[in-house]
């Protein structure tokens, strides 16, 4: 075998297969691609072309993860990683829950003192 053929075989062996995913409420995209070893998450996202598909992605704003675990843009990818680009939250989940609880209290669906469900066994006199 010539040295050139051996180098090509080594290059193929060193390539990592990854997926980069992003979704909106109306459209989801999974892009499979090959990257070299020592590739960061940021480099993998940029080389996948997903930013061309979704120009609203801003890596200074969007969080990223690998297989549903938070990750940093500087983390290195491994073979078969699934890199996920997350959309920013539209509302703070704690604030939404607090508003929903207040509304339930006002409508009589929640106990005004405990915030839990109204107990029909409690007498109205107490």
C-alpha angles and dihedrals in degrees: 000000000000120000091243092058091048091052090052090052091051091049091053091048092050095052115105121217112222140161127222115201135188133161144186125197089268104032137034127189131194114188118191115202145157122243134178126252117278092033116151123223090250092053091048092051092049094046092048092066094228091130089061088053093047110027090180090074109109112180091203088061107026118079120223136207143177116233092343095311120115114253139176125244088240095057116111119244123234130207113288094013118155108215112203124198110205126211116233115260114261093206135018106254092218092053092048091051092048092052091047091052092049091050091050090052092050092049093049094246091116133047109259092220105039099024089225128115117302110261108223090201092066111095119240090229094066 
